[in-house]
Amino acid sequence: MTSPAPTRPATSTPPVAENALTAAYLAGRPSAESLARRCAEDTALRAALGGNYLTRPVFLEGATARDLGVRLSGLYDLLLSLPHRLFDGDVRAFAAAAGWSPLQIATSLRPDGRPRTVPRIARSDLYQEAGGFKLLELNVGSPLGGFDTPLINRAMLGDEQLRRFVAEHRLEYADTLHLLVAMWREAFPELDFDAAPLVALVDWPTSFPSLEPRLRVMAEMLAPLGIEAVPCHAGQVETRADGVYVHGRRIDLVHRWFVSEDLVDPADAALAAPILAAADAGLVALFATLETELYGAKGCLALVSDERHRPAFDAAELALVDGLLPWTRMLADRKVEADGEQVDLLPYVLAHREEFTLKATAGHGGLDVLPGWQTGEAEWRAKVAAAAGGPYVVQRRVRPVVERFPVGDGTGRTEPVVVNWGVFMIGHGYGGAFNRGIANPEPGVISLANGASFTTAFHTPLD
């Protein structure tokens, strides 16, 4: 995507991001209702994602998509290297520094602190600033929303005008679910994926009722690929001496949907431990271990952003970090480098409330995120005091540009929308984009709870 140019003074309205593809599409005065309606009326999409969709996809130049994949892959390499670079290979010490609880560490990691091999799969949350994309967080491993995104592409392609535009500009989209299955095949060569393996999509008992419809859609999408998938929760999984069973059927592969935040007390650990142990014993393939989530903790971003660790990285790695990450620190009573000088972190964060977001290190789905500019001074002071020294980070505010989206009044008028780019990194490159957007130029958290809608991405060829 080309560098955006402001259409109004920056003090009144954020600049508009618009590449040639977007401008060409909007010049055709597309219907404001057709694409959103097609998605909302699609049975599978309604079951998986509900009925809120933006009025067009976003468009990416192939070079931009490829560059994002390469940069996210490079950052992931840095995160995977942190136990060795900073903690002498002890992943347990690394987990504690990144904000994991003792229970999460004891349940998820090897007792000797040796790291496991983790898959190369992640979904970013990116905002586009005037100077380029900035990473708010990196979600890693198996419980990633967005594997069903190709359903949005297919539904939107039912619109004749978009279909012609896609053909004219030779646009493509990444089928994220196909890429996931390819990763399964690579990670578990011992499984015969041509013999209809049985896959359990395993969530947590408390979240399963709300997630089950989406998992059933995922199972329907896997069926044409020759894979039978069974949605279930951890309480329905039975570990026997010869394997792992769900509803009396032996499972070949567990795709884990429960998350590290589900491990709150010893009863939670006792529920998860048999599944994790069975995978370690070779009784079932597990995608992916809970350890994988460690590299998506926001505390990891604080570790690579922290000036104390800059000597551990070379010039190219530092350029990658500085270009992609906003300033992020673990919230603690200590001195940090900010604005070119040493400051006391807590007073600095209190004094610059409108420039920071407070985040739990292991929160997900927009939970436990407090934007300072949307918080009163007294509440901000209380929240910072309560979080100091705990598993929280502060991250400098990212000021996103907006994109133009059609509105349904028949005039061709558009409205500004801020897009959260959920770009996938699968393997070493771009793997699609699960995007959400909201018509609010100063969003805190872009989520369904505050009125966000879904869309997808099309791109020119990557090579």
Tab-separated table of C-alpha atoms in Angstrom:
chain	number	residue	atom	x	y	z
A	1	MET	CA	0.000	0.000	0.000
A	2	THR	CA	1.355	3.420	-0.907
A	3	SER	CA	2.137	6.008	1.700
A	4	PRO	CA	-1.099	7.778	2.599
A	5	ALA	CA	-1.552	11.473	2.033
A	6	PRO	CA	-3.716	13.627	4.286
A	7	THR	CA	-6.834	15.068	2.700
A	8	ARG	CA	-7.519	17.443	5.585
A	9	PRO	CA	-5.378	19.037	8.273
A	10	ALA	CA	-4.102	16.362	10.659
A	11	THR	CA	-5.515	18.309	13.582
A	12	SER	CA	-9.114	17.769	12.413
A	13	THR	CA	-9.288	14.406	10.630
A	14	PRO	CA	-6.777	11.560	10.328
A	15	PRO	CA	-5.166	11.224	6.898
A	16	VAL	CA	-6.692	8.847	4.375
A	17	ALA	CA	-4.794	5.748	3.251
A	18	GLU	CA	-5.561	5.011	-0.369
A	19	ASN	CA	-3.568	3.057	-2.921
A	20	ALA	CA	-4.325	2.941	-6.638
A	21	LEU	CA	-6.430	-0.212	-6.311
A	22	THR	CA	-8.698	1.325	-3.682
A	23	ALA	CA	-9.088	4.540	-5.658
A	24	ALA	CA	-9.962	2.605	-8.815
A	25	TYR	CA	-12.524	0.481	-7.018
A	26	LEU	CA	-14.242	3.457	-5.402
A	27	ALA	CA	-14.239	5.355	-8.697
A	28	GLY	CA	-16.617	2.710	-10.017
A	29	ARG	CA	-19.222	3.848	-7.447
A	30	PRO	CA	-19.788	0.340	-6.043
A	31	SER	CA	-22.991	-0.562	-4.267
A	32	ALA	CA	-22.743	0.204	-0.578
A	33	GLU	CA	-25.026	-2.643	0.412
A	34	SER	CA	-24.258	-5.568	-1.869
A	35	LEU	CA	-21.083	-6.988	-0.345
A	36	ALA	CA	-22.107	-6.533	3.276
A	37	ARG	CA	-25.525	-8.028	2.532
A	38	ARG	CA	-24.068	-11.052	0.745
A	39	CYS	CA	-21.852	-11.773	3.749
A	40	ALA	CA	-24.641	-11.238	6.266
A	41	GLU	CA	-26.948	-13.569	4.342
A	42	ASP	CA	-24.366	-16.348	3.947
A	43	THR	CA	-25.408	-19.165	6.288
A	44	ALA	CA	-21.891	-20.263	7.221
A	45	LEU	CA	-20.669	-16.723	7.800
A	46	ARG	CA	-23.644	-15.868	9.977
A	47	ALA	CA	-22.942	-18.934	12.118
A	48	ALA	CA	-19.226	-18.190	12.362
A	49	LEU	CA	-19.002	-14.400	12.556
A	50	GLY	CA	-22.501	-12.991	12.844
A	51	GLY	CA	-23.999	-10.328	10.596
A	52	ASN	CA	-21.707	-7.266	10.736
A	53	TYR	CA	-19.581	-6.688	7.620
A	54	LEU	CA	-17.952	-3.702	5.984
A	55	THR	CA	-19.116	-2.550	2.564
A	56	ARG	CA	-15.975	-3.526	0.671
A	57	PRO	CA	-12.787	-5.538	1.064
A	58	VAL	CA	-9.426	-3.864	1.515
A	59	PHE	CA	-6.898	-4.022	-1.295
A	60	LEU	CA	-3.169	-4.654	-1.049
A	61	GLU	CA	-0.398	-4.436	-3.566
A	62	GLY	CA	1.319	-7.813	-3.685
A	63	ALA	CA	4.642	-6.222	-2.758
A	64	THR	CA	3.077	-4.747	0.396
A	65	ALA	CA	1.510	-8.064	1.405
A	66	ARG	CA	4.777	-9.865	0.770
A	67	ASP	CA	6.723	-7.274	2.768
A	68	LEU	CA	4.337	-7.560	5.717
A	69	GLY	CA	4.746	-11.335	5.706
A	70	VAL	CA	8.538	-11.057	5.633
A	71	ARG	CA	8.633	-8.473	8.427
A	72	LEU	CA	6.261	-10.433	10.656
A	73	SER	CA	8.306	-13.567	10.026
A	74	GLY	CA	11.479	-11.724	10.994
A	75	LEU	CA	9.902	-10.444	14.195
A	76	TYR	CA	8.684	-13.940	15.033
A	77	ASP	CA	12.242	-15.194	14.610
A	78	LEU	CA	13.361	-12.606	17.170
A	79	LEU	CA	10.656	-13.659	19.628
A	80	LEU	CA	11.585	-17.329	19.273
A	81	SER	CA	15.213	-16.458	19.957
A	82	LEU	CA	14.540	-14.576	23.210
A	83	PRO	CA	14.970	-17.539	25.600
A	84	HIS	CA	18.479	-18.109	24.243
A	85	ARG	CA	19.459	-14.482	23.760
A	86	LEU	CA	18.263	-13.174	27.107
A	87	PHE	CA	17.737	-16.147	29.459
A	88	ASP	CA	20.471	-18.697	28.656
A	89	GLY	CA	17.929	-20.994	27.013
A	90	ASP	CA	15.642	-21.190	30.060
A	91	VAL	CA	12.112	-20.800	28.689
A	92	ARG	CA	10.654	-20.793	32.219
A	93	ALA	CA	12.661	-17.701	33.150
A	94	PHE	CA	11.601	-16.149	29.862
A	95	ALA	CA	7.936	-16.914	30.605
A	96	ALA	CA	8.138	-15.264	34.018
A	97	ALA	CA	9.700	-12.140	32.505
A	98	ALA	CA	6.959	-12.039	29.849
A	99	GLY	CA	4.244	-12.044	32.512
A	100	TRP	CA	3.085	-15.669	32.738
A	101	SER	CA	1.791	-16.894	36.110
A	102	PRO	CA	3.456	-19.746	38.036
A	103	LEU	CA	0.438	-21.948	37.249
A	104	GLN	CA	0.686	-21.248	33.521
A	105	ILE	CA	4.413	-21.972	33.620
A	106	ALA	CA	4.039	-25.214	35.583
A	107	THR	CA	1.241	-26.514	33.345
A	108	SER	CA	2.528	-25.452	29.940
A	109	LEU	CA	6.323	-25.755	30.010
A	110	ARG	CA	8.823	-28.535	30.462
A	111	PRO	CA	10.146	-28.870	34.029
A	112	ASP	CA	13.737	-28.481	32.851
A	113	GLY	CA	12.985	-25.245	31.001
A	114	ARG	CA	13.963	-26.555	27.561
A	115	PRO	CA	11.854	-24.943	24.822
A	116	ARG	CA	9.737	-27.071	22.497
A	117	THR	CA	9.581	-26.588	18.756
A	118	VAL	CA	6.673	-24.281	17.973
A	119	PRO	CA	4.891	-23.769	14.640
A	120	ARG	CA	5.414	-20.697	12.502
A	121	ILE	CA	1.900	-19.338	12.546
A	122	ALA	CA	0.692	-15.987	13.869
A	123	ARG	CA	-1.938	-13.341	13.246
A	124	SER	CA	-0.995	-9.735	13.783
A	125	ASP	CA	-3.137	-6.812	14.816
A	126	LEU	CA	-1.804	-3.884	12.820
A	127	TYR	CA	-2.806	-0.257	12.427
A	128	GLN	CA	-1.604	1.700	9.452
A	129	GLU	CA	-0.073	5.029	10.465
A	130	ALA	CA	0.901	7.769	8.055
A	131	GLY	CA	4.417	6.326	8.028
A	132	GLY	CA	3.454	2.661	7.633
A	133	PHE	CA	2.095	-0.292	9.582
A	134	LYS	CA	2.549	-0.619	13.347
A	135	LEU	CA	2.017	-3.829	15.312
A	136	LEU	CA	-0.310	-3.633	18.296
A	137	GLU	CA	0.041	-7.309	19.178
A	138	LEU	CA	0.938	-10.684	17.717
A	139	ASN	CA	-1.394	-13.622	18.327
A	140	VAL	CA	0.364	-16.943	17.815
A	141	GLY	CA	-0.378	-20.661	17.638
A	142	SER	CA	-3.641	-22.479	17.019
A	143	PRO	CA	-6.500	-20.464	18.645
A	144	LEU	CA	-6.511	-17.726	16.010
A	145	GLY	CA	-9.654	-16.105	14.722
A	146	GLY	CA	-9.625	-15.807	10.951
A	147	PHE	CA	-9.269	-19.313	9.543
A	148	ASP	CA	-12.787	-18.798	8.190
A	149	THR	CA	-11.913	-15.537	6.400
A	150	PRO	CA	-11.965	-17.165	2.914
A	151	LEU	CA	-15.730	-17.436	3.372
A	152	ILE	CA	-15.874	-13.619	3.252
A	153	ASN	CA	-13.840	-13.528	0.022
A	154	ARG	CA	-16.144	-16.098	-1.598
A	155	ALA	CA	-19.315	-14.366	-0.471
A	156	MET	CA	-18.116	-10.980	-1.734
A	157	LEU	CA	-17.140	-12.489	-5.085
A	158	GLY	CA	-20.825	-13.210	-5.598
A	159	ASP	CA	-21.127	-9.502	-6.425
A	160	GLU	CA	-20.683	-9.023	-10.176
A	161	GLN	CA	-19.002	-5.617	-9.919
A	162	LEU	CA	-16.349	-6.854	-7.471
A	163	ARG	CA	-15.875	-10.040	-9.469
A	164	ARG	CA	-15.134	-8.008	-12.603
A	165	PHE	CA	-12.771	-5.719	-10.682
A	166	VAL	CA	-10.868	-8.693	-9.233
A	167	ALA	CA	-10.510	-10.255	-12.682
A	168	GLU	CA	-9.460	-6.988	-14.352
A	169	HIS	CA	-6.699	-6.345	-11.812
A	170	ARG	CA	-5.649	-10.001	-11.463
A	171	LEU	CA	-6.387	-9.954	-7.751
A	172	GLU	CA	-6.023	-12.967	-5.485
A	173	TYR	CA	-6.656	-13.913	-1.871
A	174	ALA	CA	-4.823	-16.253	0.474
A	175	ASP	CA	-6.873	-19.260	1.586
A	176	THR	CA	-5.806	-19.265	5.216
A	177	LEU	CA	-7.505	-22.561	6.051
A	178	HIS	CA	-5.705	-24.373	3.222
A	179	LEU	CA	-2.428	-22.931	4.482
A	180	LEU	CA	-3.256	-24.185	7.986
A	181	VAL	CA	-3.838	-27.721	6.702
A	182	ALA	CA	-0.561	-27.541	4.788
A	183	MET	CA	1.106	-26.634	8.092
A	184	TRP	CA	-0.535	-29.639	9.781
A	185	ARG	CA	0.863	-31.872	7.058
A	186	GLU	CA	4.336	-30.439	7.476
A	187	ALA	CA	4.288	-30.584	11.281
A	188	PHE	CA	2.973	-34.160	11.503
A	189	PRO	CA	4.424	-36.228	8.647
A	190	GLU	CA	3.514	-39.396	10.546
A	191	LEU	CA	-0.202	-38.733	9.979
A	192	ASP	CA	-1.809	-39.920	6.758
A	193	PHE	CA	-3.845	-36.923	5.675
A	194	ASP	CA	-5.074	-38.845	2.631
A	195	ALA	CA	-6.872	-41.329	4.916
A	196	ALA	CA	-9.419	-38.944	6.482
A	197	PRO	CA	-7.747	-38.239	9.848
A	198	LEU	CA	-10.010	-37.374	12.776
A	199	VAL	CA	-9.280	-33.930	14.185
A	200	ALA	CA	-10.654	-32.623	17.470
A	201	LEU	CA	-11.211	-28.857	17.657
A	202	VAL	CA	-10.813	-28.573	21.429
A	203	ASP	CA	-11.992	-25.475	23.277
A	204	TRP	CA	-12.554	-24.788	26.999
A	205	PRO	CA	-15.837	-25.700	28.769
A	206	THR	CA	-16.746	-22.101	29.664
A	207	SER	CA	-16.173	-20.629	26.190
A	208	PHE	CA	-17.320	-23.607	24.121
A	209	PRO	CA	-21.042	-22.706	24.044
A	210	SER	CA	-20.279	-19.411	22.287
A	211	LEU	CA	-17.449	-20.744	20.102
A	212	GLU	CA	-19.106	-24.012	19.062
A	213	PRO	CA	-21.006	-22.577	16.052
A	214	ARG	CA	-17.770	-21.184	14.652
A	215	LEU	CA	-15.960	-24.474	15.204
A	216	ARG	CA	-18.754	-26.309	13.407
A	217	VAL	CA	-18.277	-24.012	10.428
A	218	MET	CA	-14.552	-24.774	10.506
A	219	ALA	CA	-15.381	-28.485	10.518
A	220	GLU	CA	-17.623	-27.981	7.459
A	221	MET	CA	-14.795	-26.169	5.680
A	222	LEU	CA	-12.348	-28.993	6.451
A	223	ALA	CA	-14.629	-31.748	5.141
A	224	PRO	CA	-13.972	-31.054	1.414
A	225	LEU	CA	-10.251	-31.320	2.214
A	226	GLY	CA	-10.733	-34.904	3.369
A	227	ILE	CA	-10.541	-34.101	7.076
A	228	GLU	CA	-13.239	-34.948	9.599
A	229	ALA	CA	-13.270	-32.498	12.497
A	230	VAL	CA	-15.141	-32.795	15.798
A	231	PRO	CA	-15.799	-29.620	17.826
A	232	CYS	CA	-15.606	-30.285	21.574
A	233	HIS	CA	-14.223	-28.936	24.849
A	234	ALA	CA	-11.484	-30.202	27.129
A	235	GLY	CA	-13.993	-31.760	29.517
A	236	GLN	CA	-15.140	-34.064	26.698
A	237	VAL	CA	-11.646	-35.343	25.955
A	238	GLU	CA	-10.733	-38.733	27.410
A	239	THR	CA	-7.114	-39.831	27.671
A	240	ARG	CA	-6.544	-43.592	27.619
A	241	ALA	CA	-3.418	-45.716	27.587
A	242	ASP	CA	-3.576	-46.085	23.808
A	243	GLY	CA	-4.593	-42.577	22.838
A	244	VAL	CA	-6.959	-39.639	23.135
A	245	TYR	CA	-10.691	-40.069	22.579
A	246	VAL	CA	-13.684	-37.800	22.034
A	247	HIS	CA	-17.198	-39.264	22.117
A	248	GLY	CA	-15.642	-42.735	22.055
A	249	ARG	CA	-13.591	-42.112	18.889
A	250	ARG	CA	-9.809	-42.044	18.831
A	251	ILE	CA	-8.387	-38.696	17.756
A	252	ASP	CA	-5.457	-38.323	15.359
A	253	LEU	CA	-4.879	-34.587	15.832
A	254	VAL	CA	-5.953	-32.095	18.479
A	255	HIS	CA	-6.254	-28.535	17.247
A	256	ARG	CA	-6.155	-26.584	20.500
A	257	TRP	CA	-8.559	-23.687	20.892
A	258	PHE	CA	-8.283	-23.191	24.651
A	259	VAL	CA	-5.726	-20.614	25.736
A	260	SER	CA	-3.225	-19.970	28.500
A	261	GLU	CA	-5.582	-17.464	30.151
A	262	ASP	CA	-7.978	-20.353	30.810
A	263	LEU	CA	-5.498	-21.674	33.385
A	264	VAL	CA	-6.668	-19.770	36.440
A	265	ASP	CA	-6.632	-22.358	39.241
A	266	PRO	CA	-5.389	-25.933	39.875
A	267	ALA	CA	-8.654	-27.411	38.573
A	268	ASP	CA	-7.994	-25.766	35.203
A	269	ALA	CA	-4.470	-27.143	35.138
A	270	ALA	CA	-5.784	-30.613	35.949
A	271	LEU	CA	-8.197	-30.413	33.010
A	272	ALA	CA	-5.565	-29.355	30.484
A	273	ALA	CA	-2.635	-31.449	31.733
A	274	PRO	CA	-3.763	-34.885	30.405
A	275	ILE	CA	-4.109	-33.546	26.853
A	276	LEU	CA	-0.697	-31.893	26.994
A	277	ALA	CA	0.893	-34.998	28.521
A	278	ALA	CA	-0.656	-37.270	25.886
A	279	ALA	CA	0.899	-35.123	23.170
A	280	ASP	CA	4.306	-35.232	24.870
A	281	ALA	CA	3.969	-39.033	25.076
A	282	GLY	CA	3.202	-39.308	21.368
A	283	LEU	CA	-0.374	-40.529	21.862
A	284	VAL	CA	-1.837	-37.712	19.777
A	285	ALA	CA	-0.610	-34.922	17.540
A	286	LEU	CA	-1.185	-31.507	19.137
A	287	PHE	CA	-1.427	-28.249	17.238
A	288	ALA	CA	-0.198	-26.344	19.059
A	289	THR	CA	1.283	-26.702	22.525
A	290	LEU	CA	0.349	-24.081	25.107
A	291	GLU	CA	3.996	-23.079	25.114
A	292	THR	CA	3.461	-21.578	21.666
A	293	GLU	CA	1.263	-18.864	23.159
A	294	LEU	CA	4.139	-17.591	25.227
A	295	TYR	CA	5.594	-15.933	22.138
A	296	GLY	CA	2.365	-14.006	21.665
A	297	ALA	CA	2.375	-12.504	25.162
A	298	LYS	CA	2.504	-8.728	25.016
A	299	GLY	CA	5.347	-8.942	27.511
A	300	CYS	CA	7.469	-10.387	24.694
A	301	LEU	CA	6.971	-7.224	22.684
A	302	ALA	CA	8.064	-5.241	25.743
A	303	LEU	CA	11.229	-7.349	25.964
A	304	VAL	CA	12.269	-6.659	22.367
A	305	SER	CA	11.278	-2.975	22.642
A	306	ASP	CA	13.179	-2.385	25.918
A	307	GLU	CA	16.400	-0.406	25.513
A	308	ARG	CA	18.132	-2.675	28.059
A	309	HIS	CA	18.054	-5.516	25.511
A	310	ARG	CA	19.122	-3.622	22.409
A	311	PRO	CA	22.711	-4.905	22.641
A	312	ALA	CA	21.341	-8.436	22.024
A	313	PHE	CA	20.200	-7.477	18.488
A	314	ASP	CA	22.108	-6.480	15.387
A	315	ALA	CA	21.443	-3.347	13.326
A	316	ALA	CA	19.015	-5.032	10.919
A	317	GLU	CA	17.035	-6.557	13.784
A	318	LEU	CA	16.839	-3.227	15.590
A	319	ALA	CA	15.615	-1.557	12.392
A	320	LEU	CA	12.886	-4.215	12.125
A	321	VAL	CA	11.798	-3.680	15.733
A	322	ASP	CA	11.879	0.105	15.526
A	323	GLY	CA	9.963	0.116	12.249
A	324	LEU	CA	7.197	-2.253	13.321
A	325	LEU	CA	6.700	-1.882	17.081
A	326	PRO	CA	5.417	1.102	19.029
A	327	TRP	CA	7.311	1.879	22.249
A	328	THR	CA	6.229	-0.850	24.732
A	329	ARG	CA	7.378	-1.519	28.315
A	330	MET	CA	6.427	-3.771	31.201
A	331	LEU	CA	4.668	-1.548	33.748
A	332	ALA	CA	6.982	-1.332	36.762
A	333	ASP	CA	8.463	1.213	39.120
A	334	ARG	CA	11.768	1.806	37.332
A	335	LYS	CA	13.599	4.167	35.036
A	336	VAL	CA	13.228	3.821	31.272
A	337	GLU	CA	14.404	5.674	28.218
A	338	ALA	CA	11.653	7.796	26.673
A	339	ASP	CA	11.779	10.852	24.438
A	340	GLY	CA	15.563	10.637	24.439
A	341	GLU	CA	16.041	10.789	28.190
A	342	GLN	CA	15.823	8.672	31.346
A	343	VAL	CA	12.473	9.002	33.112
A	344	ASP	CA	10.641	7.298	35.958
A	345	LEU	CA	8.122	5.111	34.146
A	346	LEU	CA	5.106	5.382	36.447
A	347	PRO	CA	5.059	9.197	36.733
A	348	TYR	CA	5.765	9.424	32.999
A	349	VAL	CA	2.783	7.220	32.118
A	350	LEU	CA	0.530	9.168	34.474
A	351	ALA	CA	1.622	12.490	32.994
A	352	HIS	CA	1.110	11.313	29.393
A	353	ARG	CA	-2.179	9.463	29.808
A	354	GLU	CA	-3.498	10.310	26.341
A	355	GLU	CA	-0.414	8.815	24.691
A	356	PHE	CA	-0.616	5.310	26.204
A	357	THR	CA	-2.618	2.112	26.304
A	358	LEU	CA	-2.476	-0.189	29.329
A	359	LYS	CA	-2.692	-3.881	28.420
A	360	ALA	CA	-2.623	-7.203	30.242
A	361	THR	CA	0.305	-9.223	28.929
A	362	ALA	CA	-1.857	-12.245	28.095
A	363	GLY	CA	-5.194	-10.632	27.269
A	364	HIS	CA	-6.937	-11.547	24.009
A	365	GLY	CA	-9.896	-10.425	21.966
A	366	GLY	CA	-9.540	-6.836	23.184
A	367	LEU	CA	-9.979	-7.882	26.812
A	368	ASP	CA	-8.000	-6.077	29.531
A	369	VAL	CA	-7.051	-3.154	27.282
A	370	LEU	CA	-7.410	0.401	28.606
A	371	PRO	CA	-6.778	3.318	26.193
A	372	GLY	CA	-5.601	6.318	28.217
A	373	TRP	CA	-7.224	8.861	25.881
A	374	GLN	CA	-10.623	7.296	26.573
A	375	THR	CA	-10.089	7.107	30.334
A	376	GLY	CA	-10.550	9.796	32.959
A	377	GLU	CA	-7.483	10.956	34.847
A	378	ALA	CA	-8.602	9.549	38.221
A	379	GLU	CA	-9.443	6.142	36.761
A	380	TRP	CA	-6.172	6.059	34.807
A	381	ARG	CA	-4.185	6.824	37.942
A	382	ALA	CA	-5.993	4.072	39.871
A	383	LYS	CA	-5.583	1.493	37.094
A	384	VAL	CA	-1.884	2.228	36.644
A	385	ALA	CA	-1.282	1.972	40.386
A	386	ALA	CA	-3.129	-1.358	40.576
A	387	ALA	CA	-1.309	-2.795	37.555
A	388	ALA	CA	2.230	-1.645	38.399
A	389	GLY	CA	4.581	-4.578	38.899
A	390	GLY	CA	1.980	-7.046	37.614
A	391	PRO	CA	1.530	-8.745	34.230
A	392	TYR	CA	0.828	-5.515	32.340
A	393	VAL	CA	2.485	-3.472	29.642
A	394	VAL	CA	2.101	0.121	28.531
A	395	GLN	CA	2.269	0.809	24.817
A	396	ARG	CA	2.571	4.153	23.105
A	397	ARG	CA	-0.554	5.139	21.236
A	398	VAL	CA	-0.707	4.374	17.526
A	399	ARG	CA	-2.600	6.968	15.492
A	400	PRO	CA	-4.139	5.163	12.528
A	401	VAL	CA	-5.043	6.589	9.171
A	402	VAL	CA	-8.522	5.915	7.815
A	403	GLU	CA	-9.829	4.227	4.674
A	404	ARG	CA	-12.898	5.255	2.678
A	405	PHE	CA	-15.846	2.849	2.631
A	406	PRO	CA	-19.123	3.319	0.735
A	407	VAL	CA	-22.218	4.274	2.689
A	408	GLY	CA	-25.685	3.221	1.598
A	409	ASP	CA	-27.426	6.444	0.641
A	410	GLY	CA	-27.238	6.123	-3.154
A	411	THR	CA	-24.968	9.160	-3.602
A	412	GLY	CA	-21.606	7.412	-3.871
A	413	ARG	CA	-20.623	9.025	-0.592
A	414	THR	CA	-18.014	7.327	1.603
A	415	GLU	CA	-17.212	7.381	5.301
A	416	PRO	CA	-13.824	7.086	7.033
A	417	VAL	CA	-13.162	3.732	8.689
A	418	VAL	CA	-10.178	2.673	10.798
A	419	VAL	CA	-9.068	-0.849	9.917
A	420	ASN	CA	-7.417	-3.324	12.250
A	421	TRP	CA	-5.354	-5.428	9.852
A	422	GLY	CA	-5.302	-9.028	11.090
A	423	VAL	CA	-2.504	-10.146	8.774
A	424	PHE	CA	-1.503	-13.802	9.036
A	425	MET	CA	2.084	-14.992	8.940
A	426	ILE	CA	2.139	-18.689	8.025
A	427	GLY	CA	5.494	-20.359	7.495
A	428	HIS	CA	7.684	-17.457	6.446
A	429	GLY	CA	5.222	-15.282	4.587
A	430	TYR	CA	1.854	-13.646	4.100
A	431	GLY	CA	-1.128	-15.893	4.827
A	432	GLY	CA	-4.211	-13.706	4.383
A	433	ALA	CA	-5.892	-10.987	6.414
A	434	PHE	CA	-8.788	-11.144	8.868
A	435	ASN	CA	-9.744	-7.487	9.146
A	436	ARG	CA	-12.100	-5.534	11.358
A	437	GLY	CA	-13.062	-1.910	11.001
A	438	ILE	CA	-14.987	0.828	12.757
A	439	ALA	CA	-16.139	4.298	11.739
A	440	ASN	CA	-14.331	6.019	14.589
A	441	PRO	CA	-11.174	8.070	13.885
A	442	GLU	CA	-9.851	7.567	17.424
A	443	PRO	CA	-10.593	3.928	18.286
A	444	GLY	CA	-9.371	2.352	21.475
A	445	VAL	CA	-10.104	-1.296	20.829
A	446	ILE	CA	-11.602	-2.385	17.518
A	447	SER	CA	-13.950	-5.184	18.534
A	448	LEU	CA	-17.506	-6.347	17.970
A	449	ALA	CA	-18.391	-4.970	21.388
A	450	ASN	CA	-17.777	-1.401	20.224
A	451	GLY	CA	-19.417	-1.754	16.824
A	452	ALA	CA	-16.674	-3.155	14.589
A	453	SER	CA	-17.485	-5.061	11.405
A	454	PHE	CA	-15.523	-7.684	9.470
A	455	THR	CA	-13.958	-7.613	6.048
A	456	THR	CA	-11.246	-9.371	4.096
A	457	ALA	CA	-8.429	-8.542	1.676
A	458	PHE	CA	-7.587	-9.050	-1.973
A	459	HIS	CA	-4.089	-8.490	-3.331
A	460	THR	CA	-2.180	-8.427	-6.595
A	461	PRO	CA	0.141	-11.426	-7.150
A	462	LEU	CA	2.806	-11.799	-4.474
A	463	ASP	CA	5.596	-12.689	-6.919
